Coordinates of N, CA, C and O in Angstrom, one line a residue:
X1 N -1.9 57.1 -49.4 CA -3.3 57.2 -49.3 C -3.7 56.9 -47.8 O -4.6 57.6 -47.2
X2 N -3.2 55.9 -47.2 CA -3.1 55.3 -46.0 C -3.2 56.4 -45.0 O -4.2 56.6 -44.2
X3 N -1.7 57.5 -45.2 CA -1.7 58.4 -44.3 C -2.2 59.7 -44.0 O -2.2 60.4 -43.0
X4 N -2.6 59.9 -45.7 CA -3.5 61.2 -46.0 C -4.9 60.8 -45.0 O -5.3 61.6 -44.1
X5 N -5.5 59.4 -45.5 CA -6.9 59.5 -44.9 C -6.8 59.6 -43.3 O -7.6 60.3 -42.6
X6 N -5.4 58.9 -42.6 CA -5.2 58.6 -41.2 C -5.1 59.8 -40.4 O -5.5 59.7 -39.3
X7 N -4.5 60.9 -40.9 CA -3.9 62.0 -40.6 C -5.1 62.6 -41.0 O -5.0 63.6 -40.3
X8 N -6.2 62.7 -41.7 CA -7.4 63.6 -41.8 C -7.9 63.3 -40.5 O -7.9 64.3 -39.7
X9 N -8.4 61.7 -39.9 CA -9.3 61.2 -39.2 C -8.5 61.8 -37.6 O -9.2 62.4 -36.8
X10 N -6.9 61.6 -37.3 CA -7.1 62.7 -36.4 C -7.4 63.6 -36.0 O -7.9 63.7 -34.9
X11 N -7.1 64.4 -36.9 CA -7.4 65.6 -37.2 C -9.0 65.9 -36.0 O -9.1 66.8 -35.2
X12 N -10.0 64.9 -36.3 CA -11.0 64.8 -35.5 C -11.2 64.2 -34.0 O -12.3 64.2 -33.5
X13 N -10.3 63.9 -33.5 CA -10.2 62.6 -32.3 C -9.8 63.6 -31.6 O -9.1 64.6 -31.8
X14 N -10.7 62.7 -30.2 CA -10.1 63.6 -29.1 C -8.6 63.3 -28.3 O -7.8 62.4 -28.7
X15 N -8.4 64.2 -27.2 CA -7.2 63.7 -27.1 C -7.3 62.7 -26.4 O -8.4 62.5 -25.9
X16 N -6.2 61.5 -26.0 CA -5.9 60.2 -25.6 C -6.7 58.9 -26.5 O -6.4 57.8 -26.1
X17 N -7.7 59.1 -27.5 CA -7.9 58.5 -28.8 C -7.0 58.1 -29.9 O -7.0 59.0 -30.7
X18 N -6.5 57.4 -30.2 CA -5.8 56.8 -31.7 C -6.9 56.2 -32.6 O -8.0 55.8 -32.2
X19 N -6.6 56.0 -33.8 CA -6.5 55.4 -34.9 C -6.1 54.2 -35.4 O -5.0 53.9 -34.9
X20 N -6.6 53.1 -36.1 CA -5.8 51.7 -36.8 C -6.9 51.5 -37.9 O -8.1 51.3 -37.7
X21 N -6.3 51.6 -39.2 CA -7.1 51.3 -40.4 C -6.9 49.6 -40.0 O -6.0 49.0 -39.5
X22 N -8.4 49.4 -40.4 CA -8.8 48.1 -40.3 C -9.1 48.0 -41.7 O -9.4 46.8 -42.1
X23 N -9.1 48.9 -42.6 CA -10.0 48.4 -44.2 C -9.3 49.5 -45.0 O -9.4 50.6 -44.6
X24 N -8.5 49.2 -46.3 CA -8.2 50.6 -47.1 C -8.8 49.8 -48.9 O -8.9 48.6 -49.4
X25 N -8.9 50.5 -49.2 CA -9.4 50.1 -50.7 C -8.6 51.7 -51.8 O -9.0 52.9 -52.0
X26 N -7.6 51.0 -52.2 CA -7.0 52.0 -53.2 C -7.5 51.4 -55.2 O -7.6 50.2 -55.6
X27 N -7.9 52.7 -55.8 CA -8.3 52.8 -57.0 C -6.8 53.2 -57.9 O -6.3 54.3 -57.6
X28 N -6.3 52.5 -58.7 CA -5.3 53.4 -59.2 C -5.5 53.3 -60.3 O -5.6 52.3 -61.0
X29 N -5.9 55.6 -61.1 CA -6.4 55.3 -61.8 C -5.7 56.1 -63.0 O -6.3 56.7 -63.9
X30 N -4.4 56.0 -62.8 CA -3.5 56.7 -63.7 C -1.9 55.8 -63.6 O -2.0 54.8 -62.9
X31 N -0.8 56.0 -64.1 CA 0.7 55.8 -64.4 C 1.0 57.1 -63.2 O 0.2 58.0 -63.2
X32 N 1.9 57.1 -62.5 CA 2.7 58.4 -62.1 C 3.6 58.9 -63.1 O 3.6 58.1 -64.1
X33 N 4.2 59.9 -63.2 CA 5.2 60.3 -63.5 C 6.4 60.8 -63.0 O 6.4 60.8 -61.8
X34 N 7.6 61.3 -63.5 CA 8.4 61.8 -61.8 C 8.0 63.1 -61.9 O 7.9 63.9 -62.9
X35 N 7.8 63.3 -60.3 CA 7.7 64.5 -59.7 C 6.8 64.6 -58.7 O 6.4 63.6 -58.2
X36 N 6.4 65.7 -58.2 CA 5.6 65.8 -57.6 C 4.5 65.3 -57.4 O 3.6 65.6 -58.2
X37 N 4.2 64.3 -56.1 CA 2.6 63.7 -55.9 C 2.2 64.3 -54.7 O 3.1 64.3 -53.8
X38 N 1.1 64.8 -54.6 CA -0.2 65.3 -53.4 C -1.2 64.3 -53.3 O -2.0 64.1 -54.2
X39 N -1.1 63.6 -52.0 CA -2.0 63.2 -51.2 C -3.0 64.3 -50.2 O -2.9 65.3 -49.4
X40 N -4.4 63.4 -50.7 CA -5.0 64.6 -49.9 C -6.2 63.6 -49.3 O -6.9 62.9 -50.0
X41 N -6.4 63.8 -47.7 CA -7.5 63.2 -47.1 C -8.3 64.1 -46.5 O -8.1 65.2 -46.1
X42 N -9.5 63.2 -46.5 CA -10.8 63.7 -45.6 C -11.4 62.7 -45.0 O -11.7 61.6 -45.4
X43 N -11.4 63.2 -44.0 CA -12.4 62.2 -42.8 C -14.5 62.9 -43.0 O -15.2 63.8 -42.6
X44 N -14.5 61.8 -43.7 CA -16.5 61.5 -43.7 C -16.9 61.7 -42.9 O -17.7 62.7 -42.9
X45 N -16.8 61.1 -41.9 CA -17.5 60.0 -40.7 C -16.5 59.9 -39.5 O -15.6 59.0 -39.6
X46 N -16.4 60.5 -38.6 CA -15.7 60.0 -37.4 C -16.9 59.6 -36.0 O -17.3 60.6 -35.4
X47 N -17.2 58.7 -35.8 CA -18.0 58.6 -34.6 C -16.7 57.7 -33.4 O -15.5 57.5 -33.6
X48 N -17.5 57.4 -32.5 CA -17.0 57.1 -31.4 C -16.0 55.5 -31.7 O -15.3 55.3 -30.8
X49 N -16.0 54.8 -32.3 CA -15.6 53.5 -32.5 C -15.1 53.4 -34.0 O -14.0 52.9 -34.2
X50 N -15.7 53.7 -35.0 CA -15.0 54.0 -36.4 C -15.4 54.8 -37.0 O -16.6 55.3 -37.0
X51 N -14.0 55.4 -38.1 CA -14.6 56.4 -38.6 C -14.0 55.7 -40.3 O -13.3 54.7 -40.5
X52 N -14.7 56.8 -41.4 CA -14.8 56.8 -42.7 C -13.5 58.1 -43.1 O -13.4 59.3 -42.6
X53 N -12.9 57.6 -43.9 CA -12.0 58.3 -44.6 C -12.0 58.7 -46.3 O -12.3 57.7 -46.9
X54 N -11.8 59.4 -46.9 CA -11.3 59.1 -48.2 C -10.3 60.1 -48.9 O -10.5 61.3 -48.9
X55 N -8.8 59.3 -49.7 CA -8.0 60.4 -49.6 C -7.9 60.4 -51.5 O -8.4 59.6 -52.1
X56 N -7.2 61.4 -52.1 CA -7.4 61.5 -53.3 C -5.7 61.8 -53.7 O -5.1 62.9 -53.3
X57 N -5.0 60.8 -54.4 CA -3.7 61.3 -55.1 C -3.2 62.3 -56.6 O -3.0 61.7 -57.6
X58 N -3.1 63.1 -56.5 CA -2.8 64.0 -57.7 C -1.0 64.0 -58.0 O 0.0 63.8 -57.3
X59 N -1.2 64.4 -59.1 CA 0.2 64.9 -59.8 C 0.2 66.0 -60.0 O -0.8 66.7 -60.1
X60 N 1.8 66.7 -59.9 CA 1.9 68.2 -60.2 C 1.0 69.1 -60.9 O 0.6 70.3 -60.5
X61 N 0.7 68.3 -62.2 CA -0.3 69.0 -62.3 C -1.9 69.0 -62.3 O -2.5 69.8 -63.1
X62 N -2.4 68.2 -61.4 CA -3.9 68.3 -60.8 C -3.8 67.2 -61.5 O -3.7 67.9 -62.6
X63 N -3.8 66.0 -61.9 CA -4.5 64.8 -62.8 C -4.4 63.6 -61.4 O -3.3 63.2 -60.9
X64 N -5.4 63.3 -61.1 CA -6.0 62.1 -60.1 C -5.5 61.0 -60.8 O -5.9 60.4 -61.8
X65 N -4.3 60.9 -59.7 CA -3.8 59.2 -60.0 C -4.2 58.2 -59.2 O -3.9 57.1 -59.7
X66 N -4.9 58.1 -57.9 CA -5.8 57.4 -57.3 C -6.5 57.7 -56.4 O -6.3 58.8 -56.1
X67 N -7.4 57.1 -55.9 CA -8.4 57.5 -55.3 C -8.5 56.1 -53.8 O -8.2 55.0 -54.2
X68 N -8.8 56.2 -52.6 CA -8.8 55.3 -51.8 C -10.1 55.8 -50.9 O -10.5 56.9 -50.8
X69 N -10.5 54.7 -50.3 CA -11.3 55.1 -48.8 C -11.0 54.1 -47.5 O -11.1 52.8 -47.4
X70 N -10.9 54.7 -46.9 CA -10.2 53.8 -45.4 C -11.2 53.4 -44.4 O -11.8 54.4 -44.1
X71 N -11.6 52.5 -43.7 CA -12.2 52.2 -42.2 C -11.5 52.1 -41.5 O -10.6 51.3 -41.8
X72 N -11.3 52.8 -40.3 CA -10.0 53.1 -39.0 C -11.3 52.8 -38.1 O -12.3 53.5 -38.2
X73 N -11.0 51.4 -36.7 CA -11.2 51.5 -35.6 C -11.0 52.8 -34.7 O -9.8 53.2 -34.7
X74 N -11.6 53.2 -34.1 CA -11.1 54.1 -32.6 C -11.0 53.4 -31.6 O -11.5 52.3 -31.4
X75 N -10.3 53.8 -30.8 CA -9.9 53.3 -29.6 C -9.4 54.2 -28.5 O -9.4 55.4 -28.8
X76 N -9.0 53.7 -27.0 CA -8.0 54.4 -26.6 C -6.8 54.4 -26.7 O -6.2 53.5 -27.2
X77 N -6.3 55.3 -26.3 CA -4.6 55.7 -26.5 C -4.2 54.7 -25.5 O -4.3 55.1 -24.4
X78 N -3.6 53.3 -25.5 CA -2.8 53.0 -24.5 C -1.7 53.2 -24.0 O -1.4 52.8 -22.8
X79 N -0.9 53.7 -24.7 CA 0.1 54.3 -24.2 C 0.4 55.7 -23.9 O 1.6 56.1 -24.0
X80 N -0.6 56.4 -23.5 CA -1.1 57.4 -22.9 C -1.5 57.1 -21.4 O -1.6 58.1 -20.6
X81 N -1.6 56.4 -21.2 CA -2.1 56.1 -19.8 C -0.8 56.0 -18.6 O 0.2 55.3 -18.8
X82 N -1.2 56.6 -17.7 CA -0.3 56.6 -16.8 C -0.8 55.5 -15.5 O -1.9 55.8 -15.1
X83 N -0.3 54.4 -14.7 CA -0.6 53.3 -13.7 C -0.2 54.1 -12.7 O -0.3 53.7 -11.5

């Protein structure tokens, strides 16, 4: 869920900006089974300093096994920077 929402929220950022979940809150609201799980994120809210996430877990066959929403600080890329 972590990386679904994290990987939405770039998705928005500009370049030399990163990401750090400061807050995740996962709902788990099923058992898995084996096989196939889909993670899926969306970025809410991206502003300049934090943004809002929320990613949604499914099983093969479409049944929501959890549900999460993330707070990610923004920042700069520091190791992007060249001295």
């Amino acid at each position: 869920a972590d990386t679904a929402a994290g990987l939405a929220v770039r998705t928005k950022l500009e370049p030399g900006r990163r990401h750090v979940t400061i807050s995740l809150n996962v709902n788990y609201l099923s058992a898995a089974s084996p096989g196939t799980i889909d993670a899926r994120g969306r970025a809410v809210r991206v502003g300049r300093q934090i943004a809002y996430a929320e990613a949604e877990i499914t099983d093969a066959n479409g049944k929501v096994l959890a549900t999460a929403q993330a707070t990610m600080a923004i920042n700069a890329d520091r190791s992007a920077r060249v001295d």
